[in-house]
């Protein structure tokens, strides 16, 4: 029996609290329609903010989890985020285990200048900069704050051939948030995970990625056991 090490809490007390929290969620959630690889993602999102409505609001492209795990296990995969909060929230040690790096450009001077010149948002220009630098292709893209970033990612996929490995689209808000996620969910070319409606946030993107990292470590250990 192989258990995760890298993607677990570092202390026994921390692990016990997290596992007890997951058990409480499983006991209280009632039924759900998520597959065995999807539910750990939703459960960790519920754990992140104690909101059971994410059971039902969270929607997956059919290939989303498989694509995310493949990208992580491959190693060296980039995470491109709309805001620094996502990059800061992710566990450095868990990312390092898979050789992953984080990238965000929301506060870069050239991004700000271009947004002012074109009367767009910084988030739009940040996604364009990531695409110009070749960072979107094969990446896990996490959008937790800016609906305009997600809308731009959809445009880059459809019009400029960007091909992220997975888009985690969870912007929160009242202006275009729900619409941006509905738009992402219409994309067939790239797998996605979205939260329907207004709810979302960078914390949920971090939770979803941490869940995928945990699933990836478990898969990695299974593969190692089979070849041992």
mmCIF file of N, CA and C in Angstrom, residues 94-182:
data_model
loop_
_atom_site.group_PDB
_atom_site.id
_atom_site.type_symbol
_atom_site.label_atom_id
_atom_site.label_comp_id
_atom_site.label_asym_id
_atom_site.label_seq_id
_atom_site.Cartn_x
_atom_site.Cartn_y
_atom_site.Cartn_z
ATOM 1 N N UNK A 94 5.464 20.889 -3.392
ATOM 2 C CA UNK A 94 4.675 19.992 -4.249
ATOM 3 C C UNK A 94 4.949 20.278 -5.723
ATOM 4 N N UNK A 95 5.040 21.557 -6.068
ATOM 5 C CA UNK A 95 5.385 21.905 -7.449
ATOM 6 C C UNK A 95 6.781 21.415 -7.797
ATOM 7 N N UNK A 96 7.718 21.582 -6.871
ATOM 8 C CA UNK A 96 9.108 21.187 -7.137
ATOM 9 C C UNK A 96 9.220 19.684 -7.384
ATOM 10 N N UNK A 97 8.404 18.901 -6.712
ATOM 11 C CA UNK A 97 8.436 17.453 -6.903
ATOM 12 C C UNK A 97 8.188 17.078 -8.359
ATOM 13 N N UNK A 98 7.338 17.863 -9.021
ATOM 14 C CA UNK A 98 7.026 17.586 -10.428
ATOM 15 C C UNK A 98 7.755 18.541 -11.374
ATOM 16 N N UNK A 99 8.676 19.322 -10.852
ATOM 17 C CA UNK A 99 9.440 20.240 -11.699
ATOM 18 C C UNK A 99 8.610 21.325 -12.333
ATOM 19 N N UNK A 100 7.551 21.750 -11.662
ATOM 20 C CA UNK A 100 6.624 22.723 -12.228
ATOM 21 C C UNK A 100 7.015 24.143 -11.842
ATOM 22 N N UNK A 101 6.641 25.092 -12.682
ATOM 23 C CA UNK A 101 6.926 26.502 -12.431
ATOM 24 C C UNK A 101 5.645 27.315 -12.581
ATOM 25 N N UNK A 102 5.605 28.473 -11.926
ATOM 26 C CA UNK A 102 4.440 29.342 -12.013
ATOM 27 C C UNK A 102 4.804 30.644 -12.718
ATOM 28 N N UNK A 103 3.814 31.203 -13.421
ATOM 29 C CA UNK A 103 4.037 32.431 -14.185
ATOM 30 C C UNK A 103 2.794 33.315 -14.103
ATOM 31 N N UNK A 104 2.990 34.602 -13.856
ATOM 32 C CA UNK A 104 1.904 35.571 -13.900
ATOM 33 C C UNK A 104 2.513 36.934 -14.234
ATOM 34 N N UNK A 105 1.750 37.727 -14.964
ATOM 35 C CA UNK A 105 2.279 38.979 -15.498
ATOM 36 C C UNK A 105 1.393 40.178 -15.190
ATOM 37 N N UNK A 106 0.469 40.030 -14.251
ATOM 38 C CA UNK A 106 -0.570 41.031 -14.051
ATOM 39 C C UNK A 106 -0.025 42.407 -13.666
ATOM 40 N N UNK A 107 1.132 42.450 -13.014
ATOM 41 C CA UNK A 107 1.675 43.736 -12.563
ATOM 42 C C UNK A 107 2.890 44.193 -13.347
ATOM 43 N N UNK A 108 3.192 43.518 -14.450
ATOM 44 C CA UNK A 108 4.336 43.919 -15.270
ATOM 45 C C UNK A 108 4.077 45.287 -15.903
ATOM 46 N N UNK A 109 5.111 46.093 -15.966
ATOM 47 C CA UNK A 109 4.957 47.460 -16.478
ATOM 48 C C UNK A 109 4.446 47.478 -17.911
ATOM 49 N N UNK A 110 4.954 46.562 -18.744
ATOM 50 C CA UNK A 110 4.518 46.553 -20.138
ATOM 51 C C UNK A 110 3.068 46.113 -20.264
ATOM 52 N N UNK A 111 2.626 45.232 -19.396
ATOM 53 C CA UNK A 111 1.225 44.789 -19.386
ATOM 54 C C UNK A 111 0.310 45.952 -19.009
ATOM 55 N N UNK A 112 0.700 46.695 -17.983
ATOM 56 C CA UNK A 112 -0.097 47.840 -17.554
ATOM 57 C C UNK A 112 -0.162 48.896 -18.657
ATOM 58 N N UNK A 113 0.992 49.163 -19.256
ATOM 59 C CA UNK A 113 1.041 50.178 -20.311
ATOM 60 C C UNK A 113 0.181 49.783 -21.505
ATOM 61 N N UNK A 114 0.253 48.519 -21.896
ATOM 62 C CA UNK A 114 -0.527 48.067 -23.047
ATOM 63 C C UNK A 114 -2.026 48.082 -22.744
ATOM 64 N N UNK A 115 -2.383 47.740 -21.521
ATOM 65 C CA UNK A 115 -3.792 47.764 -21.144
ATOM 66 C C UNK A 115 -4.340 49.185 -21.216
ATOM 67 N N UNK A 116 -3.547 50.147 -20.772
ATOM 68 C CA UNK A 116 -3.978 51.542 -20.847
ATOM 69 C C UNK A 116 -4.064 52.006 -22.299
ATOM 70 N N UNK A 117 -3.091 51.619 -23.118
ATOM 71 C CA UNK A 117 -3.056 52.059 -24.511
ATOM 72 C C UNK A 117 -4.232 51.502 -25.303
ATOM 73 N N UNK A 118 -4.603 50.251 -25.027
ATOM 74 C CA UNK A 118 -5.665 49.597 -25.796
ATOM 75 C C UNK A 118 -7.023 49.655 -25.083
ATOM 76 N N UNK A 119 -7.039 50.268 -23.898
ATOM 77 C CA UNK A 119 -8.264 50.361 -23.100
ATOM 78 C C UNK A 119 -8.868 48.979 -22.843
ATOM 79 N N UNK A 120 -7.979 48.064 -22.468
ATOM 80 C CA UNK A 120 -8.407 46.726 -22.058
ATOM 81 C C UNK A 120 -8.011 46.550 -20.592
ATOM 82 N N UNK A 121 -8.119 45.345 -20.077
ATOM 83 C CA UNK A 121 -7.699 45.078 -18.706
ATOM 84 C C UNK A 121 -6.282 44.524 -18.680
ATOM 85 N N UNK A 122 -5.659 44.650 -17.512
ATOM 86 C CA UNK A 122 -4.335 44.045 -17.337
ATOM 87 C C UNK A 122 -4.399 42.536 -17.538
ATOM 88 N N UNK A 123 -5.505 41.941 -17.104
ATOM 89 C CA UNK A 123 -5.642 40.489 -17.219
ATOM 90 C C UNK A 123 -5.612 40.029 -18.670
ATOM 91 N N UNK A 124 -6.264 40.773 -19.543
ATOM 92 C CA UNK A 124 -6.235 40.453 -20.975
ATOM 93 C C UNK A 124 -4.803 40.508 -21.495
ATOM 94 N N UNK A 125 -4.124 41.596 -21.189
ATOM 95 C CA UNK A 125 -2.766 41.765 -21.693
ATOM 96 C C UNK A 125 -1.801 40.744 -21.084
ATOM 97 N N UNK A 126 -2.039 40.343 -19.855
ATOM 98 C CA UNK A 126 -1.194 39.333 -19.225
ATOM 99 C C UNK A 126 -1.310 37.997 -19.946
ATOM 100 N N UNK A 127 -2.520 37.627 -20.344
ATOM 101 C CA UNK A 127 -2.702 36.377 -21.078
ATOM 102 C C UNK A 127 -2.061 36.469 -22.470
ATOM 103 N N UNK A 128 -2.175 37.635 -23.081
ATOM 104 C CA UNK A 128 -1.537 37.816 -24.392
ATOM 105 C C UNK A 128 -0.015 37.725 -24.276
ATOM 106 N N UNK A 129 0.523 38.288 -23.217
ATOM 107 C CA UNK A 129 1.970 38.212 -23.017
ATOM 108 C C UNK A 129 2.409 36.762 -22.814
ATOM 109 N N UNK A 130 1.654 36.009 -22.027
ATOM 110 C CA UNK A 130 1.977 34.599 -21.818
ATOM 111 C C UNK A 130 1.962 33.844 -23.136
ATOM 112 N N UNK A 131 0.983 34.152 -23.989
ATOM 113 C CA UNK A 131 0.899 33.472 -25.285
ATOM 114 C C UNK A 131 2.069 33.869 -26.179
ATOM 115 N N UNK A 132 2.409 35.156 -26.207
ATOM 116 C CA UNK A 132 3.545 35.603 -27.024
ATOM 117 C C UNK A 132 4.840 34.904 -26.607
ATOM 118 N N UNK A 133 4.978 34.648 -25.337
ATOM 119 C CA UNK A 133 6.183 34.002 -24.835
ATOM 120 C C UNK A 133 6.135 32.481 -24.946
ATOM 121 N N UNK A 134 5.063 31.961 -25.526
ATOM 122 C CA UNK A 134 4.953 30.525 -25.720
ATOM 123 C C UNK A 134 4.680 29.743 -24.450
ATOM 124 N N UNK A 135 4.117 30.405 -23.453
ATOM 125 C CA UNK A 135 3.922 29.771 -22.160
ATOM 126 C C UNK A 135 2.589 29.049 -22.021
ATOM 127 N N UNK A 136 1.612 29.378 -22.859
ATOM 128 C CA UNK A 136 0.294 28.768 -22.707
ATOM 129 C C UNK A 136 0.249 27.334 -23.219
ATOM 130 N N UNK A 137 0.936 27.054 -24.304
ATOM 131 C CA UNK A 137 0.868 25.722 -24.898
ATOM 132 C C UNK A 137 1.421 24.684 -23.928
ATOM 133 N N UNK A 138 0.604 23.674 -23.632
ATOM 134 C CA UNK A 138 1.014 22.604 -22.729
ATOM 135 C C UNK A 138 0.922 22.959 -21.265
ATOM 136 N N UNK A 139 0.481 24.173 -20.948
ATOM 137 C CA UNK A 139 0.442 24.637 -19.560
ATOM 138 C C UNK A 139 -0.900 24.311 -18.902
ATOM 139 N N UNK A 140 -0.908 24.369 -17.579
ATOM 140 C CA UNK A 140 -2.146 24.421 -16.820
ATOM 141 C C UNK A 140 -2.413 25.889 -16.552
ATOM 142 N N UNK A 141 -3.518 26.395 -17.067
ATOM 143 C CA UNK A 141 -3.871 27.802 -16.918
ATOM 144 C C UNK A 141 -4.896 27.921 -15.801
ATOM 145 N N UNK A 142 -4.601 28.747 -14.794
ATOM 146 C CA UNK A 142 -5.503 28.936 -13.669
ATOM 147 C C UNK A 142 -6.011 30.361 -13.607
ATOM 148 N N UNK A 143 -7.324 30.526 -13.736
ATOM 149 C CA UNK A 143 -7.956 31.842 -13.700
ATOM 150 C C UNK A 143 -8.919 31.876 -12.510
ATOM 151 N N UNK A 144 -8.581 32.688 -11.489
ATOM 152 C CA UNK A 144 -9.417 32.724 -10.304
ATOM 153 C C UNK A 144 -9.982 34.083 -9.979
ATOM 154 N N UNK A 145 -9.516 35.115 -10.686
ATOM 155 C CA UNK A 145 -9.915 36.468 -10.324
ATOM 156 C C UNK A 145 -10.604 37.220 -11.470
ATOM 157 N N UNK A 146 -10.027 37.139 -12.663
ATOM 158 C CA UNK A 146 -10.430 38.039 -13.745
ATOM 159 C C UNK A 146 -11.213 37.319 -14.840
ATOM 160 N N UNK A 147 -12.522 37.581 -14.950
ATOM 161 C CA UNK A 147 -13.277 37.012 -16.069
ATOM 162 C C UNK A 147 -12.693 37.392 -17.429
ATOM 163 N N UNK A 148 -12.148 38.611 -17.547
ATOM 164 C CA UNK A 148 -11.592 39.017 -18.840
ATOM 165 C C UNK A 148 -10.400 38.158 -19.229
ATOM 166 N N UNK A 149 -9.667 37.653 -18.248
ATOM 167 C CA UNK A 149 -8.550 36.750 -18.556
ATOM 168 C C UNK A 149 -9.066 35.459 -19.164
ATOM 169 N N UNK A 150 -10.142 34.917 -18.601
ATOM 170 C CA UNK A 150 -10.692 33.663 -19.123
ATOM 171 C C UNK A 150 -11.273 33.861 -20.512
ATOM 172 N N UNK A 151 -11.969 34.969 -20.709
ATOM 173 C CA UNK A 151 -12.504 35.268 -22.036
ATOM 174 C C UNK A 151 -11.379 35.381 -23.055
ATOM 175 N N UNK A 152 -10.268 35.992 -22.653
ATOM 176 C CA UNK A 152 -9.127 36.125 -23.560
ATOM 177 C C UNK A 152 -8.487 34.778 -23.847
ATOM 178 N N UNK A 153 -8.418 33.912 -22.863
ATOM 179 C CA UNK A 153 -7.876 32.567 -23.088
ATOM 180 C C UNK A 153 -8.723 31.825 -24.114
ATOM 181 N N UNK A 154 -10.043 31.950 -24.001
ATOM 182 C CA UNK A 154 -10.914 31.318 -24.993
ATOM 183 C C UNK A 154 -10.622 31.876 -26.386
ATOM 184 N N UNK A 155 -10.462 33.192 -26.482
ATOM 185 C CA UNK A 155 -10.151 33.796 -27.783
ATOM 186 C C UNK A 155 -8.817 33.292 -28.316
ATOM 187 N N UNK A 156 -7.820 33.201 -27.458
ATOM 188 C CA UNK A 156 -6.503 32.734 -27.889
ATOM 189 C C UNK A 156 -6.561 31.286 -28.370
ATOM 190 N N UNK A 157 -7.396 30.483 -27.736
ATOM 191 C CA UNK A 157 -7.567 29.099 -28.170
ATOM 192 C C UNK A 157 -8.232 29.047 -29.540
ATOM 193 N N UNK A 158 -9.280 29.818 -29.707
ATOM 194 C CA UNK A 158 -10.082 29.734 -30.926
ATOM 195 C C UNK A 158 -9.450 30.455 -32.105
ATOM 196 N N UNK A 159 -8.815 31.599 -31.845
ATOM 197 C CA UNK A 159 -8.344 32.439 -32.946
ATOM 198 C C UNK A 159 -6.838 32.355 -33.178
ATOM 199 N N UNK A 160 -6.072 32.013 -32.160
ATOM 200 C CA UNK A 160 -4.620 32.023 -32.321
ATOM 201 C C UNK A 160 -3.974 30.678 -32.036
ATOM 202 N N UNK A 161 -4.796 29.655 -31.847
ATOM 203 C CA UNK A 161 -4.277 28.299 -31.745
ATOM 204 C C UNK A 161 -3.575 27.953 -30.459
ATOM 205 N N UNK A 162 -3.796 28.716 -29.392
ATOM 206 C CA UNK A 162 -3.205 28.366 -28.104
ATOM 207 C C UNK A 162 -3.754 27.015 -27.651
ATOM 208 N N UNK A 163 -2.893 26.195 -27.063
ATOM 209 C CA UNK A 163 -3.305 24.860 -26.648
ATOM 210 C C UNK A 163 -2.789 24.518 -25.255
ATOM 211 N N UNK A 164 -3.397 25.107 -24.224
ATOM 212 C CA UNK A 164 -3.065 24.679 -22.862
ATOM 213 C C UNK A 164 -3.404 23.208 -22.663
ATOM 214 N N UNK A 165 -2.718 22.571 -21.724
ATOM 215 C CA UNK A 165 -3.064 21.188 -21.382
ATOM 216 C C UNK A 165 -4.396 21.145 -20.654
ATOM 217 N N UNK A 166 -4.654 22.178 -19.836
ATOM 218 C CA UNK A 166 -5.877 22.242 -19.046
ATOM 219 C C UNK A 166 -6.115 23.694 -18.649
ATOM 220 N N UNK A 167 -7.366 24.125 -18.696
ATOM 221 C CA UNK A 167 -7.741 25.440 -18.193
ATOM 222 C C UNK A 167 -8.639 25.246 -16.977
ATOM 223 N N UNK A 168 -8.236 25.826 -15.847
ATOM 224 C CA UNK A 168 -9.045 25.820 -14.645
ATOM 225 C C UNK A 168 -9.637 27.216 -14.531
ATOM 226 N N UNK A 169 -10.897 27.361 -14.937
ATOM 227 C CA UNK A 169 -11.528 28.670 -15.049
ATOM 228 C C UNK A 169 -12.517 28.914 -13.927
ATOM 229 N N UNK A 170 -12.103 29.691 -12.929
ATOM 230 C CA UNK A 170 -12.935 29.901 -11.743
ATOM 231 C C UNK A 170 -12.961 31.359 -11.302
ATOM 232 N N UNK A 171 -13.059 32.317 -12.237
ATOM 233 C CA UNK A 171 -13.106 33.711 -11.804
ATOM 234 C C UNK A 171 -14.381 33.998 -11.008
ATOM 235 N N UNK A 172 -14.236 34.871 -10.026
ATOM 236 C CA UNK A 172 -15.348 35.220 -9.153
ATOM 237 C C UNK A 172 -15.837 36.627 -9.496
ATOM 238 N N UNK A 173 -17.111 36.887 -9.318
ATOM 239 C CA UNK A 173 -17.552 38.260 -9.521
ATOM 240 C C UNK A 173 -18.933 38.392 -10.103
ATOM 241 N N UNK A 174 -19.266 39.646 -10.427
ATOM 242 C CA UNK A 174 -20.610 39.985 -10.869
ATOM 243 C C UNK A 174 -20.671 40.460 -12.319
ATOM 244 N N UNK A 175 -19.532 40.847 -12.882
ATOM 245 C CA UNK A 175 -19.495 41.322 -14.262
ATOM 246 C C UNK A 175 -18.767 40.288 -15.113
ATOM 247 N N UNK A 176 -19.495 39.564 -15.922
ATOM 248 C CA UNK A 176 -18.967 38.603 -16.898
ATOM 249 C C UNK A 176 -18.363 37.347 -16.276
ATOM 250 N N UNK A 177 -18.460 37.167 -14.966
ATOM 251 C CA UNK A 177 -17.869 35.977 -14.353
ATOM 252 C C UNK A 177 -18.579 34.704 -14.820
ATOM 253 N N UNK A 178 -19.904 34.668 -14.633
ATOM 254 C CA UNK A 178 -20.657 33.487 -15.054
ATOM 255 C C UNK A 178 -20.547 33.280 -16.560
ATOM 256 N N UNK A 179 -20.624 34.374 -17.297
ATOM 257 C CA UNK A 179 -20.579 34.275 -18.762
ATOM 258 C C UNK A 179 -19.231 33.750 -19.253
ATOM 259 N N UNK A 180 -18.162 34.165 -18.597
ATOM 260 C CA UNK A 180 -16.824 33.722 -19.028
ATOM 261 C C UNK A 180 -16.668 32.221 -18.852
ATOM 262 N N UNK A 181 -17.234 31.694 -17.792
ATOM 263 C CA UNK A 181 -17.122 30.252 -17.542
ATOM 264 C C UNK A 181 -18.012 29.457 -18.480
ATOM 265 N N UNK A 182 -19.191 30.001 -18.776
ATOM 266 C CA UNK A 182 -20.050 29.344 -19.769
ATOM 267 C C UNK A 182 -19.351 29.313 -21.133
#
